[in-house]
XYZ file of C-alpha atoms in Angstrom:
358
model
C -30.065 -77.495 -49.724
C -31.134 -79.829 -46.930
C -29.530 -83.190 -47.594
C -30.862 -86.599 -46.591
C -29.454 -87.561 -43.207
C -27.688 -90.900 -43.476
C -28.431 -91.490 -39.787
C -32.118 -92.479 -39.931
C -32.510 -92.444 -36.147
C -31.726 -88.739 -35.887
C -34.118 -85.872 -36.516
C -31.327 -83.296 -36.755
C -31.396 -81.688 -40.236
C -28.448 -81.603 -42.627
C -27.554 -78.521 -44.706
C -25.093 -78.666 -47.610
C -22.837 -75.598 -48.036
C -21.065 -76.831 -51.177
C -22.688 -74.127 -53.335
C -22.198 -71.276 -50.861
C -19.769 -68.901 -52.542
C -19.407 -65.115 -52.440
C -20.248 -64.949 -56.150
C -23.028 -67.553 -56.057
C -26.418 -66.393 -57.382
C -28.638 -64.767 -54.774
C -31.251 -67.487 -55.137
C -28.672 -70.199 -54.354
C -27.430 -68.416 -51.238
C -30.999 -67.613 -50.280
C -32.058 -71.268 -50.461
C -29.159 -72.427 -48.293
C -29.824 -69.612 -45.815
C -33.521 -70.511 -45.681
C -32.732 -74.167 -44.996
C -30.276 -73.203 -42.252
C -32.767 -70.908 -40.523
C -35.515 -73.529 -40.774
C -33.273 -76.035 -38.963
C -32.367 -73.466 -36.302
C -36.005 -72.593 -35.720
C -37.197 -76.165 -35.438
C -34.306 -77.929 -33.673
C -31.517 -75.460 -32.918
C -28.954 -78.040 -34.101
C -27.935 -78.826 -37.673
C -25.307 -80.930 -39.437
C -23.259 -78.823 -41.892
C -21.599 -80.725 -44.735
C -19.099 -79.374 -47.296
C -18.270 -76.616 -44.815
C -14.720 -75.933 -45.945
C -12.597 -77.689 -43.299
C -11.066 -80.617 -45.167
C -10.573 -84.158 -43.876
C -6.776 -83.908 -43.800
C -6.892 -80.789 -41.636
C -9.473 -82.330 -39.294
C -7.393 -85.497 -38.981
C -4.398 -83.339 -38.045
C -6.482 -81.409 -35.517
C -7.600 -84.576 -33.745
C -4.085 -86.031 -33.878
C -2.685 -82.883 -32.258
C -5.414 -83.007 -29.610
C -4.519 -86.606 -28.775
C -0.825 -85.669 -28.489
C -1.791 -82.924 -26.068
C -3.873 -85.116 -23.787
C -1.299 -87.933 -23.918
C 1.162 -85.624 -22.133
C 1.751 -86.190 -18.444
C -0.342 -84.227 -15.963
C 2.741 -82.266 -14.957
C 3.408 -81.261 -18.560
C -0.188 -80.184 -19.197
C -0.143 -78.158 -15.990
C 2.586 -75.959 -17.459
C -0.336 -74.090 -19.067
C -2.979 -74.198 -16.312
C -6.389 -72.602 -16.494
C -6.311 -69.496 -14.271
C -7.953 -69.874 -10.838
C -10.834 -67.492 -11.600
C -13.594 -67.929 -14.205
C -13.124 -64.589 -16.002
C -10.034 -65.787 -17.918
C -11.093 -68.950 -19.736
C -7.909 -70.270 -21.355
C -5.355 -73.049 -20.921
C -5.605 -76.568 -19.504
C -8.363 -77.778 -17.160
C -7.848 -81.130 -15.445
C -10.778 -83.526 -14.799
C -13.165 -82.111 -12.209
C -11.941 -78.491 -12.374
C -14.771 -77.300 -14.598
C -18.434 -77.926 -13.809
C -20.857 -77.310 -16.657
C -24.459 -76.633 -15.660
C -27.547 -74.648 -16.558
C -27.449 -72.830 -13.214
C -26.698 -69.146 -13.737
C -24.410 -67.142 -11.487
C -27.289 -64.845 -10.524
C -29.517 -67.662 -9.289
C -27.967 -68.244 -5.860
C -24.847 -67.903 -3.752
C -22.017 -69.109 -6.029
C -20.037 -70.781 -3.236
C -22.946 -72.855 -1.906
C -24.391 -73.790 -5.284
C -20.940 -74.446 -6.750
C -20.140 -76.999 -4.055
C -23.505 -78.724 -4.557
C -22.979 -78.956 -8.301
C -19.531 -80.513 -7.814
C -20.939 -83.423 -5.859
C -21.211 -84.988 -9.337
C -17.826 -84.563 -11.012
C -17.491 -83.922 -14.751
C -15.139 -86.588 -16.174
C -13.368 -84.639 -18.868
C -10.276 -82.527 -19.456
C -9.987 -79.589 -21.819
C -7.694 -76.988 -23.291
C -9.025 -73.561 -24.291
C -7.457 -71.620 -27.175
C -8.200 -67.986 -27.990
C -7.026 -65.165 -30.232
C -3.744 -63.397 -29.612
C -5.717 -60.176 -30.167
C -8.071 -60.753 -27.228
C -6.845 -58.418 -24.475
C -9.424 -59.578 -21.888
C -8.585 -63.290 -22.315
C -5.196 -63.746 -24.003
C -4.151 -67.306 -24.872
C -2.204 -69.470 -22.461
C 0.300 -71.721 -24.231
C 2.438 -74.695 -23.353
C 6.188 -74.149 -23.720
C 7.156 -74.949 -27.312
C 9.515 -77.763 -26.345
C 6.729 -79.618 -24.504
C 4.572 -79.989 -27.632
C 6.365 -78.609 -30.710
C 4.092 -76.990 -33.283
C 1.048 -76.907 -30.977
C 0.776 -73.125 -30.758
C 1.220 -72.554 -34.497
C -1.225 -75.278 -35.483
C -3.972 -74.302 -33.061
C -3.683 -70.623 -34.002
C -4.009 -71.484 -37.698
C -6.910 -73.887 -37.045
C -8.650 -71.242 -34.904
C -8.740 -68.786 -37.809
C -9.736 -71.466 -40.323
C -12.746 -72.224 -38.135
C -13.510 -68.515 -38.039
C -13.751 -68.497 -41.852
C -16.460 -71.153 -41.641
C -18.201 -69.311 -38.810
C -18.424 -66.148 -40.905
C -20.139 -68.081 -43.707
C -22.671 -69.471 -41.264
C -23.361 -66.085 -39.652
C -23.789 -64.434 -43.062
C -26.215 -67.164 -44.093
C -28.193 -66.701 -40.905
C -28.449 -62.943 -41.475
C -29.855 -63.575 -44.946
C -32.188 -66.284 -43.662
C -33.555 -63.970 -40.971
C -34.439 -61.400 -43.616
C -31.867 -58.765 -42.688
C -31.133 -56.291 -45.462
C -27.394 -56.507 -44.869
C -25.706 -59.943 -44.750
C -22.933 -58.313 -42.706
C -25.306 -57.038 -40.002
C -24.419 -59.849 -37.582
C -20.839 -60.155 -38.812
C -19.994 -56.602 -37.748
C -20.222 -57.721 -34.110
C -17.910 -60.703 -34.691
C -14.284 -59.808 -35.409
C -13.287 -63.364 -34.444
C -11.072 -62.254 -31.562
C -13.615 -63.282 -28.925
C -14.179 -66.840 -30.150
C -12.927 -69.911 -28.291
C -11.443 -73.123 -29.661
C -11.806 -75.946 -27.157
C -10.003 -79.296 -27.234
C -11.925 -81.900 -25.228
C -10.983 -85.364 -24.015
C -13.304 -87.678 -22.114
C -11.035 -90.367 -20.585
C -12.313 -93.927 -20.116
C -14.456 -94.278 -17.006
C -16.421 -97.237 -15.598
C -19.891 -97.094 -17.120
C -21.455 -97.622 -13.696
C -20.088 -94.216 -12.610
C -22.181 -92.510 -15.292
C -25.188 -94.825 -14.996
C -25.444 -94.204 -11.235
C -24.978 -90.434 -11.649
C -21.873 -90.456 -9.459
C -20.011 -88.833 -12.333
C -20.984 -87.102 -15.567
C -19.372 -86.383 -18.883
C -21.125 -83.073 -19.562
C -24.546 -82.332 -18.048
C -27.390 -80.749 -20.013
C -26.813 -77.075 -20.802
C -27.150 -74.412 -23.459
C -24.182 -72.581 -24.974
C -23.682 -68.934 -24.097
C -22.563 -67.264 -27.310
C -23.838 -66.772 -30.858
C -23.237 -70.179 -32.442
C -21.131 -73.255 -31.725
C -19.435 -75.440 -34.331
C -18.542 -78.956 -33.189
C -16.238 -81.551 -34.715
C -16.513 -84.949 -33.006
C -14.823 -88.321 -33.345
C -16.634 -91.592 -34.082
C -17.301 -92.449 -30.442
C -20.656 -90.691 -30.019
C -22.366 -89.587 -26.837
C -23.655 -86.117 -27.757
C -27.404 -85.800 -27.238
C -29.797 -82.963 -28.079
C -33.098 -82.226 -26.375
C -36.047 -83.283 -28.523
C -37.758 -80.076 -29.727
C -41.143 -81.796 -29.438
C -40.748 -83.319 -25.969
C -38.934 -81.465 -23.207
C -36.635 -83.672 -21.134
C -36.241 -86.302 -23.869
C -32.868 -86.394 -25.625
C -31.986 -87.689 -29.097
C -28.566 -88.864 -30.277
C -26.490 -86.514 -32.408
C -24.765 -89.442 -34.100
C -21.328 -88.623 -35.585
C -21.547 -88.073 -39.343
C -18.330 -88.420 -41.331
C -17.049 -85.077 -42.617
C -19.829 -83.037 -41.024
C -19.693 -80.445 -38.299
C -22.617 -79.849 -35.976
C -23.717 -76.251 -35.549
C -26.016 -75.090 -32.784
C -27.590 -71.787 -31.816
C -26.326 -70.117 -28.627
C -28.127 -67.964 -26.071
C -27.124 -64.675 -27.682
C -28.459 -65.547 -31.119
C -31.693 -66.690 -29.488
C -31.916 -63.260 -27.847
C -30.977 -61.437 -31.058
C -33.690 -63.355 -32.920
C -36.354 -62.825 -30.224
C -36.633 -66.592 -29.690
C -37.160 -67.315 -33.381
C -34.017 -69.457 -33.222
C -33.579 -72.111 -30.511
C -30.679 -72.309 -28.071
C -31.218 -75.993 -27.363
C -30.214 -77.996 -24.300
C -27.634 -80.690 -25.012
C -25.378 -83.052 -23.075
C -22.660 -85.684 -23.420
C -23.421 -89.083 -21.941
C -22.784 -92.758 -22.698
C -22.257 -93.360 -26.420
C -25.088 -95.210 -28.187
C -22.828 -97.639 -30.036
C -22.902 -101.362 -29.274
C -19.124 -101.493 -28.726
C -19.048 -98.571 -26.318
C -17.544 -100.546 -23.410
C -14.171 -102.206 -23.012
C -13.095 -104.940 -20.559
C -14.729 -106.447 -17.499
C -14.991 -103.035 -15.836
C -17.139 -101.839 -18.758
C -14.874 -98.882 -19.363
C -16.185 -96.301 -21.792
C -14.101 -95.608 -24.863
C -12.079 -92.400 -24.828
C -13.895 -89.601 -26.665
C -12.381 -86.546 -28.358
C -14.259 -83.526 -29.647
C -13.384 -80.019 -30.814
C -16.015 -77.320 -30.323
C -15.520 -73.789 -31.633
C -17.571 -71.195 -29.754
C -18.410 -68.087 -31.777
C -19.106 -64.959 -29.730
C -19.409 -61.221 -30.391
C -16.738 -58.778 -29.349
C -16.484 -58.152 -25.614
C -18.592 -55.015 -25.211
C -21.164 -55.785 -27.905
C -24.748 -54.958 -26.953
C -27.147 -57.725 -27.950
C -30.677 -56.524 -28.613
C -33.577 -57.743 -30.704
C -33.009 -57.550 -34.451
C -35.576 -55.310 -36.182
C -36.552 -58.156 -38.532
C -37.445 -60.376 -35.558
C -40.103 -58.272 -33.868
C -43.573 -57.031 -34.764
C -46.811 -56.013 -33.091
C -47.631 -59.708 -32.752
C -44.097 -60.579 -31.570
C -42.981 -57.922 -29.060
C -39.390 -57.797 -27.839
C -38.821 -60.491 -25.180
C -35.382 -59.570 -23.820
C -33.752 -56.400 -22.588
C -30.521 -55.382 -24.288
C -27.588 -57.408 -22.934
C -23.875 -56.601 -22.802
C -22.009 -59.726 -23.931
C -19.083 -59.264 -21.544
C -21.410 -58.999 -18.553
C -23.475 -61.974 -19.708
C -20.336 -64.099 -20.192
C -19.066 -63.329 -16.704
C -22.460 -64.112 -15.191
C -22.652 -67.504 -16.914
C -19.038 -68.329 -15.995
C -19.421 -67.535 -12.296
C -20.210 -71.124 -11.262
C -18.208 -72.941 -13.907
C -14.816 -72.634 -12.190
C -13.934 -72.357 -8.523
C -12.998 -68.823 -7.563
C -9.694 -68.093 -5.885
C -7.702 -65.037 -4.855
C -4.487 -66.741 -5.867
C -2.545 -65.317 -8.772
C -2.306 -67.318 -11.963
C 0.778 -69.613 -11.943
C 3.955 -68.033 -13.289
C 4.565 -70.869 -15.774
C 1.895 -69.478 -18.130
C 3.251 -68.617 -21.569
C 1.357 -65.751 -23.210
């Protein structure tokens, strides 16, 4: 059921998954699925409560993330992100990645990439993937640098996948598909991405003057994204009723935020919204520290859910009719991913550093 949002300033719906069980009555699952689809049609973002990832595990995940980013730069660079955008794993230092809504097909990547990087993204990240992904295998730190990191992140990755499968099954039911596994069959879990994000303190004037950014407005590429965030705030979602206006996605204790990605929007023939969102200054009154007005450090953990590499994404039969003709040509996910990634990282002909642990 849709729960009352304790954050009155937000118009992002809340859906409670506490009653979602494999053996739950069809009407119970149907009601939850209907509420989820309604939120995805109207906003494209939704708070999910009672999702199955407990507080203790989330606390451990954020603690491990902080340990990672507290390492020295030299230690983190023992697992560097490869120099080309096709292999999206390992550690990215501040400024390496540039998130945007400019597609690789829109213009010359070199020229546009340099223009985009005139405003640096002030964040660092670490990308975790499945050991079974042959196109993008994980890149790990040496075990003695951060003991237990590989084991924990691998376990957390697959726990998040359990939640993702519940959400995808609910969306299939909510869209009126005869088979709840219709969408799941494209998602083995091996092509998902667990991202650890840290936004270091930065003078507020850098963000206010647009000299730097945390994460500019963009849509996500895949099927759905699940986001766990700390108490700092700063995530904003484009208002579905007024383009260019953004509303705060205020942190809600115990909840994850789910949003629709580009592929699910294509699958659903635009019935579901892949909504623009960004990370900017937090809305809280105590967001600055010291005379320099430094922002508070922010940590978040998004989990990007994507279909298997060569999946063909085409309009679901339940999402088209004579009045709603198909809007998108069939798309190969691997090709779409590479196109969207083309401007995100600088290209290089250099080989990936030999210190990578796979």
